[in-house]
Every structure is written in C-alpha cells, then in structure tokens.
PDB file of N, CA and C in Angstrom:
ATOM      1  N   UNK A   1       8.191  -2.213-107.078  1.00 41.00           N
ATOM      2  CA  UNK A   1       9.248  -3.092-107.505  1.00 41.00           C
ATOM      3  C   UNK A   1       9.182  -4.370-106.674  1.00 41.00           C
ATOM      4  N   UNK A   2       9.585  -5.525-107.472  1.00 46.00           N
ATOM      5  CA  UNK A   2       9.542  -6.653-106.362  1.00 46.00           C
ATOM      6  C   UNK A   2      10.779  -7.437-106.989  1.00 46.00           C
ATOM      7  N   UNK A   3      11.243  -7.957-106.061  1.00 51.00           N
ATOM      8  CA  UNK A   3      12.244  -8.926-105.944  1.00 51.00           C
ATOM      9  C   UNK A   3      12.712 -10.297-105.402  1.00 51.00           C
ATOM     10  N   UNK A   4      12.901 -11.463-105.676  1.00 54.00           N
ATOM     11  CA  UNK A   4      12.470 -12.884-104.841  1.00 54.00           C
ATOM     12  C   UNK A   4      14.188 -13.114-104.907  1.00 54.00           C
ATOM     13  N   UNK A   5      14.487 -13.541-103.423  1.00 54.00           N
ATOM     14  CA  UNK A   5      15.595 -14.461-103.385  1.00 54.00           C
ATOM     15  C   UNK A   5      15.474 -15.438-103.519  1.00 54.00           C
ATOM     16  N   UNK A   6      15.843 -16.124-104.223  1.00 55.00           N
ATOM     17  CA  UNK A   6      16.200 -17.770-104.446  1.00 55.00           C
ATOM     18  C   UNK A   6      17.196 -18.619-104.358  1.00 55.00           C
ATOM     19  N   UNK A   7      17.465 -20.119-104.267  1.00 49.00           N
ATOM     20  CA  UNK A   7      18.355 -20.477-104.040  1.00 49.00           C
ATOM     21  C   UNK A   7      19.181 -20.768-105.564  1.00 49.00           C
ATOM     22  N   UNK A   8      20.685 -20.327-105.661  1.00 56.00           N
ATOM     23  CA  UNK A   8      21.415 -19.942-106.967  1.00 56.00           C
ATOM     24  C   UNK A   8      22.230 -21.417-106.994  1.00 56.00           C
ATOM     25  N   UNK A   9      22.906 -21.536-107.813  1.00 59.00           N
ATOM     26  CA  UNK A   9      23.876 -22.099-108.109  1.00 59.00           C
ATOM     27  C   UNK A   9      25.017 -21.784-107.502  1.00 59.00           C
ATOM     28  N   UNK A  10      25.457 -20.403-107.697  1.00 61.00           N
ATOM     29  CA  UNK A  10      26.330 -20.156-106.423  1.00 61.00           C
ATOM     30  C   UNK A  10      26.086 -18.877-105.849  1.00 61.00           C
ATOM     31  N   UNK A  11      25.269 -18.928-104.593  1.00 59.00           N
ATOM     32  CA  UNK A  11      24.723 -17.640-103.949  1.00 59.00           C
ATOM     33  C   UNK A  11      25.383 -16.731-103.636  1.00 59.00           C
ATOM     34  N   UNK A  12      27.293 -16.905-103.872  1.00 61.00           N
ATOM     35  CA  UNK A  12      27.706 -15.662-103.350  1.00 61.00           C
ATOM     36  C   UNK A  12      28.328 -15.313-104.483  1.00 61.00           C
ATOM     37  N   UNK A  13      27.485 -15.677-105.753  1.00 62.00           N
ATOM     38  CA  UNK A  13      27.866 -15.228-107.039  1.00 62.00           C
ATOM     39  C   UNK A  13      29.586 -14.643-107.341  1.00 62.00           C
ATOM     40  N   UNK A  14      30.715 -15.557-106.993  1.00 60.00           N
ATOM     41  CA  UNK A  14      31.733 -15.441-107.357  1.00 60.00           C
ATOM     42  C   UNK A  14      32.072 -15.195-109.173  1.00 60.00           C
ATOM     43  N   UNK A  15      33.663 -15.204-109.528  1.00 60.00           N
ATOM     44  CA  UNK A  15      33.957 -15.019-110.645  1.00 60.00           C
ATOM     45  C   UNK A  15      33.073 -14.305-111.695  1.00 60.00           C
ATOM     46  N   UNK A  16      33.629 -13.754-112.465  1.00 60.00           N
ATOM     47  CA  UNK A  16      33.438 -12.962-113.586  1.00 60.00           C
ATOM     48  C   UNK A  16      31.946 -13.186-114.283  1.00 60.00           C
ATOM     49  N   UNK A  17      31.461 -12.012-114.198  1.00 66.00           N
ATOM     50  CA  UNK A  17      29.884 -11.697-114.922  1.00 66.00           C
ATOM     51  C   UNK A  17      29.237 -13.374-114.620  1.00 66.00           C
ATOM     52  N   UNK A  18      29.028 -13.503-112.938  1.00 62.00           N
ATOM     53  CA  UNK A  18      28.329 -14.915-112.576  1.00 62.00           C
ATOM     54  C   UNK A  18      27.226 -14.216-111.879  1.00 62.00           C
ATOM     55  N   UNK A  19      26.434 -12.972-111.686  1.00 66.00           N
ATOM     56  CA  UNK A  19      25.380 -12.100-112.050  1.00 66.00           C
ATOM     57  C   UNK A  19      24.556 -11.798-112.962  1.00 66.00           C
ATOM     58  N   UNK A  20      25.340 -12.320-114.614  1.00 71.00           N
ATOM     59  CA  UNK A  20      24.482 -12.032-115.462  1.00 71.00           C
ATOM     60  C   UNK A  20      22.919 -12.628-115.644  1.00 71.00           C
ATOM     61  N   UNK A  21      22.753 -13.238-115.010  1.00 72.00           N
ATOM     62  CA  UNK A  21      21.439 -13.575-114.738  1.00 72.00           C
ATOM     63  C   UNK A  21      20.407 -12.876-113.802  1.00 72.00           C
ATOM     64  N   UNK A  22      20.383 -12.042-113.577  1.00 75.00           N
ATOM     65  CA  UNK A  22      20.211 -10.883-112.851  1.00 75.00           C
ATOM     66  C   UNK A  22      19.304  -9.763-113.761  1.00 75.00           C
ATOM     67  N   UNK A  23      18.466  -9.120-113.246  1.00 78.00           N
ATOM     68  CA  UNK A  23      17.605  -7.890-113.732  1.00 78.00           C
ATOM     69  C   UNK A  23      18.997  -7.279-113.899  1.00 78.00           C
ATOM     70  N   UNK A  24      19.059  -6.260-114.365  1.00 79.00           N
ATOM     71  CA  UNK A  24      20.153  -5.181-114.960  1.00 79.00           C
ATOM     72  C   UNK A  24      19.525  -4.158-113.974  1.00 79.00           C
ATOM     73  N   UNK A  25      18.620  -3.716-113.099  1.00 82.00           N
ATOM     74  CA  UNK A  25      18.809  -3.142-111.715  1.00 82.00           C
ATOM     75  C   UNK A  25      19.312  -3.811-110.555  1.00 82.00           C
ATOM     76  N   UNK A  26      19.836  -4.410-110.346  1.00 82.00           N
ATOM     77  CA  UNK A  26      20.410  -5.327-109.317  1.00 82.00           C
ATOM     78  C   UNK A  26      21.927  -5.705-109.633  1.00 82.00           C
ATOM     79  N   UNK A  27      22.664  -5.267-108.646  1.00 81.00           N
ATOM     80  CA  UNK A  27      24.042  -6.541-108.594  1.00 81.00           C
ATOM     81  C   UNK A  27      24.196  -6.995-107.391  1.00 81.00           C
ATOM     82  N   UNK A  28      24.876  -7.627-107.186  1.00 81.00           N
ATOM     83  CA  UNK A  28      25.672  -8.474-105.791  1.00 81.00           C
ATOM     84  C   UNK A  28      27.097  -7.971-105.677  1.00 81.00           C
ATOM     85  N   UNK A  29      27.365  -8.169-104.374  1.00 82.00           N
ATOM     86  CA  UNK A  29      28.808  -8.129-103.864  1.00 82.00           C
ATOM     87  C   UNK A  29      29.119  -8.465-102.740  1.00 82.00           C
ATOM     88  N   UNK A  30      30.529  -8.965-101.976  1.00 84.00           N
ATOM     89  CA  UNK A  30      30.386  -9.094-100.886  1.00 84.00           C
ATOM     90  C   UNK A  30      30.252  -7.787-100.286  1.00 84.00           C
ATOM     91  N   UNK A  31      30.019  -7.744 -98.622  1.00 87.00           N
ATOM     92  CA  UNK A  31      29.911  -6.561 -97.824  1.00 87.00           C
ATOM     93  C   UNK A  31      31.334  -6.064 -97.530  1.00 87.00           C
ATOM     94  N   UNK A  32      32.048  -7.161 -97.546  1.00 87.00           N
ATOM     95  CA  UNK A  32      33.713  -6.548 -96.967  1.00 87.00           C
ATOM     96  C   UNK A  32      34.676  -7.848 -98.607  1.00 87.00           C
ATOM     97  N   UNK A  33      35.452  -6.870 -98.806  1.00 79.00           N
ATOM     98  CA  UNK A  33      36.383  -7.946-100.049  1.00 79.00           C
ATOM     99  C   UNK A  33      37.409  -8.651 -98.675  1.00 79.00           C
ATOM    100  N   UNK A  34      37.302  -8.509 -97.755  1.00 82.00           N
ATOM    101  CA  UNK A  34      38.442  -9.507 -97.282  1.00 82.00           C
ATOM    102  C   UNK A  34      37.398 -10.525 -97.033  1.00 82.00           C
ATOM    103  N   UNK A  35      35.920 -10.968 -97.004  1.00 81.00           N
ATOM    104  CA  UNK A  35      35.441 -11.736 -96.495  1.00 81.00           C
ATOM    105  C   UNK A  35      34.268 -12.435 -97.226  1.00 81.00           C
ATOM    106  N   UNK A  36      35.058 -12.687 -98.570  1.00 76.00           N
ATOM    107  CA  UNK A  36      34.396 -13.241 -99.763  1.00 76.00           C
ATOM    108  C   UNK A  36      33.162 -14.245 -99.337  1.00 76.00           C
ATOM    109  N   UNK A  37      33.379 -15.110 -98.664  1.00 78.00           N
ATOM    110  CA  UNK A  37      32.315 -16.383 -98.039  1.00 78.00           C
ATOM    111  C   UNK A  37      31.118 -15.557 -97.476  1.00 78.00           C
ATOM    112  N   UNK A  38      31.015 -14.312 -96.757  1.00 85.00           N
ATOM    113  CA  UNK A  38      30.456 -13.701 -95.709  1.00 85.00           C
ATOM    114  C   UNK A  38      29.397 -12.630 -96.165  1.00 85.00           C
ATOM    115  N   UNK A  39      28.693 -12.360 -94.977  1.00 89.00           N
ATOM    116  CA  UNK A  39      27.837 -11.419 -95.681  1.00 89.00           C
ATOM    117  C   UNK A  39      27.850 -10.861 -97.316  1.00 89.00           C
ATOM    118  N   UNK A  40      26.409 -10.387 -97.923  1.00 87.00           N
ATOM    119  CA  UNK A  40      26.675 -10.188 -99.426  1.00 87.00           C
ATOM    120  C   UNK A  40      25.486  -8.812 -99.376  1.00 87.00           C
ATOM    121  N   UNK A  41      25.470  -7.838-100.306  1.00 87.00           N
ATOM    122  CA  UNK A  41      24.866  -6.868-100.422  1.00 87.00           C
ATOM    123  C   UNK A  41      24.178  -6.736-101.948  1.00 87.00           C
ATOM    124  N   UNK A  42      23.173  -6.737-101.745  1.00 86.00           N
ATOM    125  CA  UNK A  42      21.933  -6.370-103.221  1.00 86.00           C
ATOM    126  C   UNK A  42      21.501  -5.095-103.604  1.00 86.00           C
ATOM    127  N   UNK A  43      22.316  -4.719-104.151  1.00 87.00           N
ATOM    128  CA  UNK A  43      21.942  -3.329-104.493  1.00 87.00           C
ATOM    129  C   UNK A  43      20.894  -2.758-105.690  1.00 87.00           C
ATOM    130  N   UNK A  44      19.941  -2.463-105.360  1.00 86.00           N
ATOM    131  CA  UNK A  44      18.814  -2.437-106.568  1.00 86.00           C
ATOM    132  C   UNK A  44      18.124  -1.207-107.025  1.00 86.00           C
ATOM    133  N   UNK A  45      17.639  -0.715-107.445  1.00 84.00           N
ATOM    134  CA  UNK A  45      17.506  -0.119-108.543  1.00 84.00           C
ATOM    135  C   UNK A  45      18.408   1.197-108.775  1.00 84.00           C
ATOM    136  N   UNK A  46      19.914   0.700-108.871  1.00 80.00           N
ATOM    137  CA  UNK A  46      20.876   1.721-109.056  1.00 80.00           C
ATOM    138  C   UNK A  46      21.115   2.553-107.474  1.00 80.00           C
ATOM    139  N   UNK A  47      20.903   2.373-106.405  1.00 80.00           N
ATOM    140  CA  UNK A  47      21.431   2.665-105.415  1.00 80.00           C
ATOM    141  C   UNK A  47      20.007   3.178-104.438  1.00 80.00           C
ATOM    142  N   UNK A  48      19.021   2.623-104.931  1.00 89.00           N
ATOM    143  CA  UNK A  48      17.797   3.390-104.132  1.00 89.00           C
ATOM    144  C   UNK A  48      17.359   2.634-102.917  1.00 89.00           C
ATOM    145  N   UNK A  49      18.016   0.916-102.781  1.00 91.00           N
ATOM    146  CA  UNK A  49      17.868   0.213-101.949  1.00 91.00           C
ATOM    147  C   UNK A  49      18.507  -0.462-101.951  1.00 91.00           C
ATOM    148  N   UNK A  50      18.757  -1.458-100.981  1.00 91.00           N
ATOM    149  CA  UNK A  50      19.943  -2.480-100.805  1.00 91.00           C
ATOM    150  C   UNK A  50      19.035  -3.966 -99.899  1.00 91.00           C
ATOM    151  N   UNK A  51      19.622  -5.252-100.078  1.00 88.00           N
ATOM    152  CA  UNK A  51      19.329  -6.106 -98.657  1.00 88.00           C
ATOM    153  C   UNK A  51      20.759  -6.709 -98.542  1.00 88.00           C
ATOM    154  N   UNK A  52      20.824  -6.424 -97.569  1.00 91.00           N
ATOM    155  CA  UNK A  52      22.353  -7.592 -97.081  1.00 91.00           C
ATOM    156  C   UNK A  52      22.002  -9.422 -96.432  1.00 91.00           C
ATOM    157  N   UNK A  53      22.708  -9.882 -96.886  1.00 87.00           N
ATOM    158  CA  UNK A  53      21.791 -11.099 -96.896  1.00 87.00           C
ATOM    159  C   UNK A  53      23.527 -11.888 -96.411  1.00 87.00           C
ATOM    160  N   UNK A  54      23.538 -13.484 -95.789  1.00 86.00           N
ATOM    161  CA  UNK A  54      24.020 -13.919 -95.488  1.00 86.00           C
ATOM    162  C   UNK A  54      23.271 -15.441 -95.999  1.00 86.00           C
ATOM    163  N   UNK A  55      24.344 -16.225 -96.908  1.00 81.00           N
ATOM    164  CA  UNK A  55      23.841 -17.702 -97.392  1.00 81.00           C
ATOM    165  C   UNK A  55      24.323 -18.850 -96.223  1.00 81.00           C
ATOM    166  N   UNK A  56      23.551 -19.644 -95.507  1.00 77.00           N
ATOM    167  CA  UNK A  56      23.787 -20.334 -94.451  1.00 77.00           C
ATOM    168  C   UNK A  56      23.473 -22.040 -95.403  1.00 77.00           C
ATOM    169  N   UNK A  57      24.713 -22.721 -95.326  1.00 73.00           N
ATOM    170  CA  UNK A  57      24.654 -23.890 -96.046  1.00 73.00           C
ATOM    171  C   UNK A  57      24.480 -24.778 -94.791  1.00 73.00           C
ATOM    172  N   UNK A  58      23.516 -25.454 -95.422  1.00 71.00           N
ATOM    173  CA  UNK A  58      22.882 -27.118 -94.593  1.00 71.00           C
ATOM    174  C   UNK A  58      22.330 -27.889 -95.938  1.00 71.00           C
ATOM    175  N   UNK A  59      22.747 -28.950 -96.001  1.00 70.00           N
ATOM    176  CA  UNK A  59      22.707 -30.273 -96.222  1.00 70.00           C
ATOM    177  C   UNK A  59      21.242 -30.205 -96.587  1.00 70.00           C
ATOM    178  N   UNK A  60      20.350 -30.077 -95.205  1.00 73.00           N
ATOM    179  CA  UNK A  60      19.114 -30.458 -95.360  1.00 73.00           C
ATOM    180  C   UNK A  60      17.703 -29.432 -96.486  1.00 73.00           C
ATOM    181  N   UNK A  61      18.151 -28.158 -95.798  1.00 73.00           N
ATOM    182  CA  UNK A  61      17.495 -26.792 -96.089  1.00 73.00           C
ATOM    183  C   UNK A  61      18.592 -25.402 -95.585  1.00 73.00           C
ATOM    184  N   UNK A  62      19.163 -25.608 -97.471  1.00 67.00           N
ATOM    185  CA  UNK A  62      20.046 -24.217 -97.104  1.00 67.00           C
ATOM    186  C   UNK A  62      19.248 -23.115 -97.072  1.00 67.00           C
ATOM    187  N   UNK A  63      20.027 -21.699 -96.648  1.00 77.00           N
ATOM    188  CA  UNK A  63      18.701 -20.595 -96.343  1.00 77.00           C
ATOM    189  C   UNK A  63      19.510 -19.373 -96.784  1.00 77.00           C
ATOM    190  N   UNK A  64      18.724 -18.373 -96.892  1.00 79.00           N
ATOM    191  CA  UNK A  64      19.165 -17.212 -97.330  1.00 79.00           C
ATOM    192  C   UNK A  64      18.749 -16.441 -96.258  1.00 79.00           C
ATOM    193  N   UNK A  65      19.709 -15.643 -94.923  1.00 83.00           N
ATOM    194  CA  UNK A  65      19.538 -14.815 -94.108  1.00 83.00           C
ATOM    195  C   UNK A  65      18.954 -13.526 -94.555  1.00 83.00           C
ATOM    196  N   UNK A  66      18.229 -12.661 -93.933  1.00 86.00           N
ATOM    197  CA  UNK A  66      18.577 -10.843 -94.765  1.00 86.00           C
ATOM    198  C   UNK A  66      18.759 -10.374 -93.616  1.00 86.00           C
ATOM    199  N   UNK A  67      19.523  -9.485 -93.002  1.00 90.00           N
ATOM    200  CA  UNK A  67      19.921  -9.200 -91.907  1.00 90.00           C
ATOM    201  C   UNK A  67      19.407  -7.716 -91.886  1.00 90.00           C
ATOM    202  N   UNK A  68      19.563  -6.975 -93.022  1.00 91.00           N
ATOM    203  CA  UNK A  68      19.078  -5.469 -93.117  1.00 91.00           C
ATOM    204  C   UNK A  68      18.347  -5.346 -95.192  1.00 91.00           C
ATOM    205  N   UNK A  69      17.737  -4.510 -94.565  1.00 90.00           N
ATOM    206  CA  UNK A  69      16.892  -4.045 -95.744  1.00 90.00           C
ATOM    207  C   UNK A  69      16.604  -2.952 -96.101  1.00 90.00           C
ATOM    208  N   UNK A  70      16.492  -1.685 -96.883  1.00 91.00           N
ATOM    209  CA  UNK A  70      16.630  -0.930 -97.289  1.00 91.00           C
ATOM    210  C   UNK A  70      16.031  -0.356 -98.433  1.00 91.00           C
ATOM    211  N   UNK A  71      14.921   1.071 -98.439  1.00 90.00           N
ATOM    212  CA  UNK A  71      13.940   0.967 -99.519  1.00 90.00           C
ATOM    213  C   UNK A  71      13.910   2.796 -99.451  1.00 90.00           C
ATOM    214  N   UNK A  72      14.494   3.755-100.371  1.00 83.00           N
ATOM    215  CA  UNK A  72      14.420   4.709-100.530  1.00 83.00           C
ATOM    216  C   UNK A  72      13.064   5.434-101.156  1.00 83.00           C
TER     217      UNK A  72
END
C-alpha cells in the first residue's frame, strides 16, 4: 500500500465530508476534539495503520510533521 501526504487546501480537513477526496481506505481526524488546530490522525486501511501528523504553517514552506507511524 502506499500513501503521499500533500499539501491540501485545508490540511486539517475541517467541516462536513471535506475528506471526500480521499481513497475510501483512509480518513482524518483530529487526535483530541478539544484541539481541533492540533495534531491529526490517518487512519488507513480500516484500522490496520495510522500516521499522526501535525500541519506547521509558514508563509514560506508550510510542512506536514508525522510524529508516529504505524503499519500492522
């Protein structure tokens, strides 16, 4: 299986079905609901792996952190 992060339109994929662009093995969410802005979790092929990832905004070169990764 392979998977590429890229930079989204809105990386912490807020509001209603703003995922649908997405493989249908994969969703997003935040890691904690009190901390919508903050860490985010990729859960992929139905629970067999995950990456938690953190979106760091700059002006110049925004970036996509992965802090943990996960491959059953």
């Amino acid at each position: 299986m392979h998977a590429e992060l890229i930079t989204a339109e809105d990386p912490y994929f807020r509001g209603i079905d703003a995922d649908v662009s997405l493989p249908h093995w994969m969703t997003v969410r935040p890691l904690a609901s009190t901390n919508p802005g903050g860490p985010h979790i990729v859960d992929l092929a139905g629970g067999r792996g995950w990456l938690i990832y953190t979106f760091m905004r700059r002006h110049a070169d925004p970036q996509i952190v992965v802090t943990e990764a996960f491959w059953a």
